[in-house]
Short mmCIF file of C-alpha atoms and ligand atoms in Angstrom, two decimals:
data_model
loop_
_atom_site.label_atom_id
_atom_site.label_comp_id
_atom_site.label_asym_id
_atom_site.label_seq_id
_atom_site.Cartn_x
_atom_site.Cartn_y
_atom_site.Cartn_z
CA MET A 30 97.13 83.73 30.13
CA SER A 31 99.63 85.84 30.52
CA LYS A 32 99.69 89.65 29.79
CA THR A 33 102.90 88.61 27.73
CA THR A 34 101.44 85.78 25.62
CA ILE A 35 102.08 85.30 22.15
CA ASN A 36 97.80 85.95 21.05
CA SER A 37 98.42 87.09 17.05
CA ILE A 38 100.95 85.99 14.48
CA ARG A 39 100.29 88.21 10.96
CA ALA A 40 102.97 87.57 8.29
CA ARG A 41 103.24 89.44 5.35
CA ARG A 42 105.17 90.14 2.12
CA VAL A 43 106.95 94.21 2.00
CA TRP A 44 110.29 95.06 -0.50
CA ASP A 45 113.33 95.16 -0.07
CA SER A 46 116.80 98.18 -0.87
CA ARG A 47 117.17 96.11 -4.62
CA GLY A 48 112.98 95.70 -4.85
CA HIS A 49 112.74 91.87 -4.14
CA PRO A 50 110.38 90.47 -1.77
CA THR A 51 110.93 89.44 1.69
CA VAL A 52 108.78 88.34 4.83
CA GLU A 53 107.99 91.14 7.43
CA VAL A 54 106.63 88.88 10.77
CA GLU A 55 104.27 91.07 14.13
CA VAL A 56 103.24 89.32 16.51
CA SER A 57 101.28 91.18 19.70
CA THR A 58 100.21 89.61 23.27
CA ALA A 59 97.37 89.18 25.66
CA GLY A 60 98.20 92.60 26.86
CA GLY A 61 98.19 94.69 23.94
CA ALA A 62 102.28 95.55 23.01
CA THR A 63 103.05 94.67 19.28
CA GLY A 64 106.03 93.87 17.58
CA ARG A 65 107.42 93.73 13.80
CA ALA A 66 110.59 93.62 12.15
CA ILE A 67 111.15 92.13 8.65
CA ALA A 68 113.88 89.92 7.36
CA PRO A 69 117.26 90.83 5.18
CA ALA A 70 118.78 89.09 1.94
CA GLY A 71 121.93 88.27 1.06
CA ALA A 72 123.57 88.46 -2.66
CA SER A 73 126.82 86.95 -1.39
CA THR A 74 125.25 84.79 0.52
CA GLY A 75 128.32 82.08 2.92
CA ALA A 76 127.11 78.49 1.66
CA GLY A 77 125.91 77.44 5.66
CA GLU A 78 123.68 79.86 5.89
CA ALA A 79 120.50 79.50 6.69
CA VAL A 80 117.82 79.17 3.58
CA ASP A 81 116.54 82.25 2.64
CA LEU A 82 113.12 80.31 1.16
CA ARG A 83 112.31 81.55 -1.93
CA ASP A 84 109.04 79.69 -4.65
CA GLY A 85 111.35 79.82 -7.67
CA GLY A 86 108.68 80.13 -10.28
CA ALA A 87 107.95 82.46 -12.93
CA ALA A 88 106.95 85.62 -10.60
CA PHE A 89 108.58 87.82 -9.25
CA ALA A 90 112.40 85.93 -11.10
CA GLY A 91 111.63 83.05 -8.70
CA LEU A 92 112.27 85.54 -5.20
CA ASP A 93 108.75 85.92 -4.62
CA VAL A 94 108.73 84.31 -0.12
CA GLN A 95 104.84 82.64 -0.06
CA CYS A 96 105.62 80.30 0.57
CA ALA A 97 108.16 81.15 3.64
CA ILE A 98 105.25 83.68 4.82
CA SER A 99 101.93 79.97 4.58
CA GLY A 100 105.12 78.63 6.74
CA VAL A 101 104.69 82.03 8.87
CA ARG A 102 101.37 81.05 9.06
CA GLU A 103 100.47 77.47 9.01
CA ARG A 104 103.25 75.76 10.82
CA ILE A 105 105.18 79.31 13.02
CA ALA A 106 101.88 80.51 14.23
CA PRO A 107 100.00 78.07 15.66
CA ALA A 108 102.70 76.34 17.91
CA LEU A 109 103.96 79.71 19.08
CA ILE A 110 100.74 81.20 19.67
CA GLY A 111 100.16 80.50 23.62
CA MET A 112 103.69 80.80 23.75
CA ASP A 113 105.35 83.52 26.86
CA ALA A 114 107.31 86.36 24.04
CA GLU A 115 109.57 87.11 27.04
CA ASP A 116 111.47 82.57 25.59
CA GLN A 117 112.94 83.92 23.24
CA ALA A 118 115.26 80.63 23.86
CA ALA A 119 111.75 78.55 24.24
CA ILE A 120 109.69 80.96 20.78
CA ASP A 121 113.37 80.26 18.96
CA GLY A 122 113.95 75.99 19.77
CA ARG A 123 110.31 75.27 18.85
CA MET A 124 110.52 76.84 15.21
CA ILE A 125 113.89 74.51 15.26
CA GLU A 126 111.83 71.77 15.57
CA ILE A 127 109.25 72.19 13.76
CA ASP A 128 111.87 72.31 11.10
CA GLY A 129 113.13 69.48 12.07
CA THR A 130 116.74 70.60 9.57
CA PRO A 131 119.82 71.43 10.59
CA ASN A 132 119.14 75.33 7.58
CA MET A 133 116.45 75.48 8.35
CA ALA A 134 115.50 74.66 4.63
CA SER A 135 111.83 73.84 5.29
CA LEU A 136 111.01 76.44 7.31
CA GLY A 137 113.49 79.21 6.00
CA GLY A 138 115.36 80.76 7.12
CA ASN A 139 113.49 84.75 5.95
CA ALA A 140 110.49 83.61 7.76
CA SER A 141 111.99 82.35 11.56
CA ILE A 142 114.87 85.66 12.07
CA ALA A 143 111.29 87.52 10.61
CA THR A 144 109.32 85.82 13.22
CA SER A 145 112.43 85.03 15.71
CA MET A 146 113.11 89.99 15.50
CA ALA A 147 109.55 90.25 15.67
CA THR A 148 108.61 88.13 19.94
CA LEU A 149 111.95 89.91 20.52
CA HIS A 150 110.51 93.43 19.91
CA CYS A 151 107.23 92.28 20.87
CA ALA A 152 108.96 91.74 24.57
CA ALA A 153 110.77 94.78 24.63
CA ALA A 154 107.47 97.02 24.08
CA ALA A 155 104.96 95.29 26.38
CA HIS A 156 108.18 96.28 29.15
CA ASP A 157 107.11 99.41 27.85
CA LEU A 158 111.60 99.71 27.08
CA PRO A 159 113.27 100.62 24.10
CA LEU A 160 115.23 97.47 22.12
CA TRP A 161 118.73 97.99 23.34
CA ARG A 162 117.33 98.94 26.78
CA TYR A 163 115.35 95.46 26.98
CA LEU A 164 118.62 93.47 25.26
CA ALA A 165 120.87 95.12 28.45
CA GLY A 166 118.87 94.37 31.03
CA ASP A 167 120.66 96.25 34.01
CA ARG A 168 123.73 96.61 32.76
CA ASP A 169 124.75 99.70 31.03
CA PRO A 170 125.40 99.25 27.84
CA PRO A 171 129.06 100.76 27.42
CA HIS A 172 129.22 102.11 24.35
CA LEU A 173 127.63 102.61 20.00
CA PRO A 174 129.08 100.82 17.54
CA LEU A 175 131.96 101.97 15.72
CA PRO A 176 130.64 102.59 12.14
CA GLU A 177 132.28 100.59 9.30
CA VAL A 178 130.66 102.38 6.26
CA GLN A 179 130.92 101.23 2.53
CA ILE A 180 132.18 104.46 0.31
CA PHE A 181 133.19 101.94 -3.07
CA GLY A 182 130.16 98.89 -3.39
CA GLY A 183 131.73 95.59 -5.69
CA GLY A 184 131.69 92.62 -5.95
CA ALA A 185 128.15 90.60 -6.30
CA HIS A 186 126.95 93.76 -5.10
CA ALA A 187 127.91 95.70 -8.55
CA GLU A 188 127.83 93.15 -11.28
CA ARG A 189 131.47 92.22 -10.39
CA ARG A 190 133.02 95.69 -12.34
CA VAL A 191 135.98 95.06 -9.11
CA ASP A 192 136.29 92.23 -7.36
CA ILE A 193 136.86 93.27 -4.06
CA GLN A 194 132.75 93.27 -2.89
CA ASP A 195 133.57 96.55 -0.17
CA PHE A 196 135.71 99.58 -0.03
CA MET A 197 134.89 100.28 3.22
CA VAL A 198 136.41 102.97 5.96
CA VAL A 199 136.39 102.77 9.96
CA PRO A 200 136.83 105.98 12.09
CA VAL A 201 138.94 104.81 13.73
CA GLY A 202 140.25 108.69 15.28
CA ALA A 203 136.26 109.81 16.21
CA ASP A 204 135.94 110.79 19.35
CA ASP A 205 131.87 109.75 19.47
CA TYR A 206 129.63 108.60 17.05
CA HIS A 207 128.38 111.36 16.25
CA GLN A 208 132.09 112.27 14.30
CA ALA A 209 132.31 109.32 13.48
CA LEU A 210 129.44 109.43 10.87
CA GLU A 211 130.42 113.81 10.32
CA TRP A 212 133.89 111.68 9.27
CA VAL A 213 131.95 109.61 7.07
CA ALA A 214 129.55 112.49 5.75
CA ASP A 215 133.19 113.44 4.46
CA VAL A 216 134.72 110.92 3.16
CA TYR A 217 131.47 110.01 1.65
CA ARG A 218 131.41 112.96 -0.46
CA ALA A 219 135.23 113.42 -1.69
CA ALA A 220 134.94 110.48 -3.07
CA GLY A 221 132.07 111.65 -5.07
CA ALA A 222 133.91 114.50 -6.44
CA LEU A 223 137.11 112.32 -6.57
CA MET A 224 134.23 109.70 -8.73
CA SER A 225 133.20 113.33 -11.09
CA GLU A 226 136.46 114.53 -11.83
CA SER A 227 137.11 111.63 -13.20
CA GLY A 228 133.83 110.73 -15.27
CA ARG A 229 133.81 107.86 -13.21
CA ARG A 230 130.25 108.28 -10.46
CA VAL A 231 127.99 106.20 -12.55
CA GLY A 232 126.41 105.71 -9.71
CA VAL A 233 126.13 103.52 -6.74
CA ALA A 234 125.71 100.13 -6.04
CA ASP A 235 123.28 97.18 -3.76
CA GLU A 236 124.88 99.53 -0.98
CA GLY A 237 124.99 102.45 -1.93
CA GLY A 238 127.78 102.79 -2.54
CA PHE A 239 130.11 104.47 -5.92
CA TRP A 240 129.90 102.05 -8.30
CA PRO A 241 133.78 100.43 -8.87
CA VAL A 242 134.51 102.63 -12.20
CA PHE A 243 138.24 101.04 -11.57
CA ASP A 244 140.53 99.69 -14.08
CA THR A 245 141.95 97.34 -11.58
CA ASN A 246 140.71 96.21 -7.50
CA GLU A 247 143.89 98.52 -5.98
CA GLU A 248 143.07 101.33 -7.84
CA ALA A 249 139.70 101.51 -5.69
CA ILE A 250 142.36 101.18 -2.28
CA GLU A 251 143.94 104.41 -3.66
CA ILE A 252 141.04 106.30 -4.50
CA LEU A 253 139.94 106.09 -0.91
CA VAL A 254 143.42 106.75 0.02
CA ARG A 255 143.40 110.11 -1.18
CA ALA A 256 139.11 111.02 -0.39
CA ILE A 257 140.07 111.01 2.96
CA GLU A 258 143.21 112.77 2.44
CA GLN A 259 140.87 115.50 0.62
CA SER A 260 138.33 114.52 3.57
CA GLY A 261 140.59 116.06 5.41
CA ARG A 262 141.25 113.38 7.67
CA LYS A 263 144.33 111.57 8.00
CA PRO A 264 144.70 107.94 6.39
CA GLY A 265 145.39 105.68 9.71
CA GLN A 266 145.05 106.60 12.67
CA GLU A 267 142.20 108.94 12.30
CA ILE A 268 139.69 107.17 9.51
CA ALA A 269 141.65 103.43 8.87
CA ILE A 270 140.58 101.82 5.29
CA SER A 271 138.87 98.12 5.75
CA LEU A 272 138.10 95.28 3.20
CA ASP A 273 135.88 92.28 2.15
CA ILE A 274 137.64 90.13 -0.13
CA ALA A 275 134.50 88.28 0.16
CA ALA A 276 136.99 85.54 -1.18
CA SER A 277 135.01 82.86 -2.06
CA GLU A 278 133.13 84.82 -4.68
CA PHE A 279 135.44 84.39 -7.39
CA ASN A 280 137.09 81.78 -5.93
CA GLU A 281 137.08 77.90 -8.33
CA ASP A 282 139.24 74.76 -6.47
CA GLY A 283 141.93 77.04 -4.80
CA ARG A 284 142.38 79.14 -7.89
CA TYR A 285 141.31 83.59 -7.19
CA SER A 286 140.52 84.91 -10.31
CA LEU A 287 140.73 88.25 -10.23
CA SER A 288 138.97 89.63 -13.51
CA CYS A 289 139.38 93.19 -12.53
CA ASP A 290 143.05 93.09 -12.73
CA GLY A 291 143.00 90.08 -15.12
CA ILE A 292 145.52 88.12 -13.20
CA LYS A 293 144.08 84.38 -11.45
CA LEU A 294 145.90 83.38 -8.60
CA GLY A 295 146.44 80.12 -6.07
CA THR A 296 145.79 80.80 -2.35
CA ASP A 297 149.70 81.61 -1.74
CA ALA A 298 150.32 84.04 -3.81
CA PHE A 299 146.43 85.02 -3.14
CA SER A 300 147.72 85.88 0.56
CA GLU A 301 150.19 87.76 -0.26
CA LEU A 302 148.52 89.91 -2.79
CA ILE A 303 146.44 91.00 0.59
CA LEU A 304 149.66 90.87 2.72
CA LYS A 305 150.99 93.87 0.15
CA TRP A 306 147.64 95.49 0.83
CA LEU A 307 147.98 95.41 4.10
CA ARG A 308 152.01 96.73 3.77
CA LEU A 309 151.14 99.75 1.37
CA TYR A 310 148.00 100.74 1.87
CA PRO A 311 145.76 101.45 6.42
CA ILE A 312 143.97 98.76 5.88
CA VAL A 313 142.48 97.87 9.47
CA ALA A 314 140.65 95.12 8.54
CA VAL A 315 139.94 92.34 6.68
CA GLU A 316 136.42 90.29 5.45
CA ASP A 317 137.15 87.33 3.98
CA PRO A 318 140.45 86.97 2.70
CA LEU A 319 140.45 83.02 1.97
CA ALA A 320 137.27 80.87 0.34
CA GLU A 321 134.99 80.33 3.57
CA ASP A 322 136.07 77.28 3.69
CA ASP A 323 139.99 77.23 3.08
CA LEU A 324 140.57 77.35 7.38
CA VAL A 325 144.04 76.05 6.32
CA GLY A 326 144.14 78.69 4.04
CA LEU A 327 142.38 81.61 6.03
CA ALA A 328 145.10 79.82 9.59
CA ALA A 329 147.64 81.00 7.98
CA PHE A 330 147.08 84.82 6.50
CA THR A 331 145.59 85.04 10.42
CA SER A 332 148.88 83.79 12.02
CA ARG A 333 150.90 87.22 9.76
CA ALA A 334 148.93 89.20 9.01
CA GLY A 335 146.65 88.46 12.58
CA SER A 336 148.43 90.41 15.09
CA THR A 337 148.27 94.06 12.55
CA VAL A 338 144.09 93.85 10.97
CA GLN A 339 140.83 92.04 12.48
CA VAL A 340 140.78 88.84 10.00
CA VAL A 341 137.22 88.99 9.45
CA ALA A 342 135.26 85.19 9.34
CA ASP A 343 131.21 86.15 7.66
CA ASP A 344 131.50 84.36 4.64
CA ALA A 345 132.75 81.41 7.34
CA ALA A 346 131.22 81.81 9.81
CA VAL A 347 128.34 82.56 9.61
CA THR A 348 126.89 83.29 12.48
CA SER A 349 127.69 80.15 13.52
CA GLU A 350 128.56 78.64 16.97
CA THR A 351 129.98 75.95 15.93
CA ARG A 352 131.79 77.39 12.66
CA ILE A 353 133.22 79.95 15.18
CA ARG A 354 135.30 77.26 17.49
CA ALA A 355 136.20 75.40 15.20
CA ALA A 356 137.70 78.68 13.37
CA ALA A 357 139.17 79.67 16.46
CA ALA A 358 140.51 76.59 17.02
CA ALA A 359 141.97 76.33 14.19
CA GLY A 360 143.77 80.12 14.60
CA ALA A 361 141.78 81.05 11.18
CA CYS A 362 140.58 84.55 12.07
CA ASN A 363 139.36 86.67 14.78
CA ALA A 364 136.59 88.27 14.99
CA PHE A 365 132.88 87.27 13.28
CA LEU A 366 130.76 89.30 11.43
CA MET A 367 126.78 88.75 12.93
CA LYS A 368 124.15 88.55 10.05
CA PRO A 369 122.00 87.15 11.99
CA ASN A 370 119.82 85.68 9.54
CA GLN A 371 122.66 83.99 8.69
CA VAL A 372 121.45 81.28 11.69
CA GLY A 373 117.68 82.15 11.80
CA THR A 374 117.22 83.54 15.70
CA VAL A 375 118.23 85.45 17.65
CA THR A 376 119.46 82.80 19.96
CA GLY A 377 121.47 82.03 17.19
CA ALA A 378 123.44 85.27 16.83
CA ARG A 379 123.58 85.73 21.07
CA ALA A 380 125.08 81.89 21.17
CA ALA A 381 128.09 82.53 17.99
CA LEU A 382 128.43 86.34 20.48
CA GLU A 383 128.26 84.69 23.32
CA ALA A 384 131.35 81.47 21.71
CA ALA A 385 133.60 85.05 20.32
CA ARG A 386 133.88 86.35 22.86
CA GLU A 387 134.80 82.83 25.09
CA VAL A 388 137.03 82.68 22.15
CA GLY A 389 138.47 86.01 22.41
CA TRP A 390 137.83 87.18 19.04
CA GLY A 391 135.73 90.40 18.09
CA ALA A 392 132.18 91.16 16.12
CA ILE A 393 130.87 92.70 13.82
CA ILE A 394 127.18 92.84 13.17
CA SER A 395 126.32 94.05 10.05
CA ALA A 396 122.76 93.94 7.25
CA ARG A 397 122.79 92.62 4.66
CA SER A 398 123.21 93.86 0.60
CA GLY A 399 119.01 93.57 0.98
CA GLU A 400 118.00 96.06 2.77
CA THR A 401 115.22 97.71 5.02
CA GLU A 402 114.29 100.08 6.88
CA ASP A 403 114.64 97.64 10.05
CA VAL A 404 116.48 98.72 13.14
CA THR A 405 116.78 95.34 15.26
CA ILE A 406 120.18 94.78 14.12
CA VAL A 407 121.26 98.22 15.62
CA HIS A 408 120.09 97.60 18.76
CA MET A 409 121.57 95.12 19.44
CA ALA A 410 124.97 95.91 19.00
CA VAL A 411 124.55 98.67 22.14
CA GLY A 412 122.57 96.97 24.09
CA TRP A 413 124.63 93.57 23.46
CA GLY A 414 127.55 95.84 23.78
CA ILE A 415 128.63 95.24 20.30
CA GLU A 416 132.49 97.04 19.34
CA GLN A 417 130.65 97.41 15.43
CA LEU A 418 128.08 97.95 13.36
CA LYS A 419 127.86 97.50 9.47
CA VAL A 420 125.91 99.03 7.76
CA GLY A 421 126.61 99.07 4.30
CA SER A 422 127.24 102.56 3.12
CA PHE A 423 127.07 106.83 3.33
CA ALA A 424 124.22 106.70 1.72
CA ARG A 425 120.24 104.94 0.91
CA SER A 426 117.27 105.09 3.73
CA GLU A 427 117.44 100.70 4.73
CA ARG A 428 121.87 102.05 5.43
CA MET A 429 120.70 105.80 7.36
CA ALA A 430 117.90 104.57 9.27
CA LYS A 431 120.37 102.78 11.15
CA TRP A 432 122.78 104.53 10.46
CA ASN A 433 120.39 107.82 12.04
CA GLU A 434 118.83 104.42 14.96
CA GLY A 435 122.30 105.07 16.41
CA LEU A 436 121.80 108.95 17.14
CA ARG A 437 118.55 108.34 18.49
CA ILE A 438 120.08 105.86 20.78
CA ALA A 439 123.51 107.91 21.05
CA ASP A 440 120.56 110.82 22.84
CA VAL A 441 119.15 108.48 25.56
CA ALA A 442 121.32 105.65 26.40
CA PRO A 443 123.63 106.53 29.66
CA CYS A 444 126.34 106.11 27.42
CA GLY A 445 125.91 108.90 24.85
CA ALA A 446 127.37 108.62 21.56
CA ALA A 447 130.83 106.71 23.17
CA LEU A 448 133.14 104.70 20.93
CA PRO A 449 134.97 101.28 22.11
CA PRO A 450 138.07 102.10 23.68
CA ALA A 451 140.53 102.31 20.46
CA ASP A 452 142.87 99.88 22.34
CA ARG A 453 140.21 97.41 22.46
CA PHE A 454 141.56 96.70 18.76
CA LEU A 455 143.71 95.00 18.01
CA TRP A 456 144.57 96.88 15.13
CA SER A 457 144.81 100.24 16.75
CA ALA A 458 148.34 98.71 17.66
CA ALA A 459 149.96 98.83 14.86
P1 PGA B 44 126.12 89.77 1.90
O1 PGA B 44 126.48 90.35 1.65
O2 PGA B 44 124.81 90.59 2.52
O3 PGA B 44 125.43 90.52 0.40
O4 PGA B 44 126.36 88.81 1.51
C1 PGA B 44 127.54 91.50 2.70
C2 PGA B 44 129.11 90.73 3.01
O5 PGA B 44 129.01 90.41 2.17
O6 PGA B 44 129.47 91.29 4.61
ZN1 ZN B 45 131.21 90.10 3.84
#
């Protein structure tokens, strides 16, 4: 038995930012190292995601995770104890084997991702290294990730008060990670003041962005531009806008039903509407602009918009190596949103990143709408050299824990608070 041999795996129920149960796993080695991780949970999930296993029944609206926890205790732990915590691929491969389904439907992607990430933390701890350093190996991390921050939260995160899900800012002109967060803080405050002045400040949505009390989807974009201006920054050059349309949420049989605007549009007309927004407003990225399975529509959209903006596949790629390759081959999208729990293992997330790099796509690592104090994705961003980070808004501790972890890493990483070079992004040339 070596120092990094796994000798104990514990699972417990903890609670996420929506007050829903979730899975925490703690992995320990013979040498005394321990790692811990918590599974996040989405609300606007892609159909191809690893299954988020819930108990159903009466307790906590069916959302309890006792079955996922029993799976860790009774099926995962006996199989992984005795394995080497450093052999992440073997650990993840073993879980996939025990699960036996294509989408972690038996163990639950929540059980597997918590175990997978806890093992990763444990291996880093066994080397007495911060996780970002363990992941970077001998290479120095090239930069901190560029933040993508929600200011208004709509869609499934705000009872569909508006149809578009995320109205975000990207501080593209910031000199470094510190300045990026300072600018975002100013925009968030300015947006709050604008909402107060117009009597529309009624609270925040699931990810801490202001509750979207707007008459139309487009009005949210207009107010966001105003918030950027009022914060003293130049829209477009210093702070740009990014939208997560999350279009599958309001698509039915190829028709997009914008209930806030009182219109229903076919694929072409809806694409035209988004393209119009791209012309009118300083938008640099648009996520899931069309339904997740409409590769033809997404390819047509990408051929028109993809040379100037990031077209991001979230539900359309679900952090799947295979889907990324298929979308790229079809000419659909040019970047993907990496959510490790969509694929259920660290190894799967890493494979998706490699695939994206091979096909020339950008990558944004992302939290979920249901989050906790877990900051694993920030370490992955730095350790794997991922260019962008999306974790929701600039409020509430499950969000701020991630931004703040970046500050801690910036203090000690050789790259300091450096951001990726702006010309790294397609859209900076626009
Ligand atoms: P989710 O939303 O975590 O609810 O899926 C985040 C996103 O769509 O990017
Ligand atoms: Zn999304």
